[in-house]
Amino acid sequence: MIVKHAKDVNGTNCDVWIRDGKIRAFGVDLPVPEGERVIEAKGLILMPAFIDTHCHWRTPGFEYKEDIATGSAAAAAGGYTFVNLMPNTKPVCSSAEIAHEVMAKAKEVGLCDCNQTVSITKNFDGKTLDHLLELPDDLRCISEDGNGVMDNAVMARAFAIATDRSLIVMSHAEDREISPWDYRLAENIETVRNCHLAEYYGTRLHMCHVSTKEAIRAIRQAQYSGARVTCEVTPHHLWFDDSRLQYKVNPPIRKADDVEALVEGIRNGTVSCIGTDHAPHTAEDKARGAAGMVGLETAFAVCYTKLCRECGLPLEHLSALMSAGPAGVLGLSTKGLLAPGFDADLVLVDIDHMFTVHADELHSKSKNCPYDGQSFYGKVMLTLKAGKETYRSADFKG
């Protein structure tokens, strides 16, 4: 396969030749090898496919909200070929057996690969860490997503184990004794604690869905101090502030000055990547107070419209936030770049195409989408995973 007449993120004409799931050549006016299928991409931007550091596909245990097939389809429609799944399932993903089952099922579906994160404490019990000593080498990410480890001593031991075993701690920063009455303080206190533990133990720490100006400042200070800390922000924490949306997500939608701080954190390099926190719920669960929203299918358009169209961020920077940045966080050495030898995980987008989000048309099983009825620029036209089509928009004729 060869993709012809696209433009890269800098507006330069480019072609890409794909063979055996890898990028064979990338350049201008590449010759068409005999017998190769040609995809005509004139007028479209070619980028590395997107990688999500923070996602929920609800398997096992909550397949009525999302399953691996529908989650994979949503990811592909959003331009994603790899996602990192959180462990707050039923049962909690605290073992290699569960993690490998989920990853194998995603591979069988074939639309989007995944890494399954394992819980920091066994079954989220807040104290047991022995299972971390037995994780195989292909499972490197641990998280207490949705909970946060409350006990300082337990978290310190977890960081020590993570350093010794080369694990990445992915932190949902929330002190649950404080969050019922002050969620800002709850996020900020846990952010400072975990950044200090990362510096103290030399642990790789990734802060999930950062949402406050104080948390961004603490992370930047930790980075200046030499701590191995990265962080993500979500599209919804960039797009909304609490004057524009009252919708339950965790952490909450913040103030306008928090949004400004997140954007500045992107500009100055504090923020490493975009994480969708794609969190499907049924209408009934949302009515009962479940926190979260779907976001895989809208992530690029929301971020492109906000960051590039409104804030003037170069498209090259956004591409890095959605591809090379998360690949670096997750240690995916053959993904995230358009270069010979890298996986042929690619996405074609039309940055001038404005479209309206209709929740009932999303590929996700759940429709909890506060963007419903809103319009954005940046439509995903084609997604390729290892050189094979996993999504094609009805608007794409190439």
XYZ file of N, CA and C in Angstrom, residues 184 240-246 252-256 258-259:
45
model
N -10.499 20.092 44.734
C -9.263 20.746 44.312
C -8.127 20.399 45.271
N -13.905 22.484 28.272
C -14.917 23.041 29.162
C -14.290 23.727 30.371
N -14.962 24.750 30.892
C -14.737 25.188 32.268
C -16.096 25.165 32.957
N -16.106 25.367 34.265
C -17.348 25.138 35.006
C -18.426 26.187 34.745
N -18.086 27.237 33.991
C -19.125 28.188 33.584
C -19.850 27.718 32.330
N -19.274 26.722 31.638
C -19.832 26.250 30.376
C -20.456 24.872 30.479
N -20.140 24.136 31.535
C -20.651 22.765 31.631
C -20.772 22.335 33.084
N -21.915 21.780 33.413
C -22.108 21.091 34.679
C -22.387 19.627 34.340
N -13.340 16.890 38.522
C -14.402 17.732 37.971
C -13.899 18.691 36.903
N -14.843 19.222 36.120
C -14.546 20.345 35.244
C -14.139 21.518 36.134
N -13.064 22.207 35.759
C -12.487 23.231 36.637
C -12.802 24.649 36.175
N -12.115 25.609 36.767
C -12.297 27.031 36.477
C -11.571 27.416 35.190
N -11.926 28.584 34.661
C -11.300 29.067 33.431
C -9.802 29.256 33.592
N -7.856 27.497 35.449
C -7.243 26.166 35.405
C -7.035 25.728 33.956
N -8.033 25.989 33.111
C -7.899 25.654 31.693
C -6.708 26.407 31.094
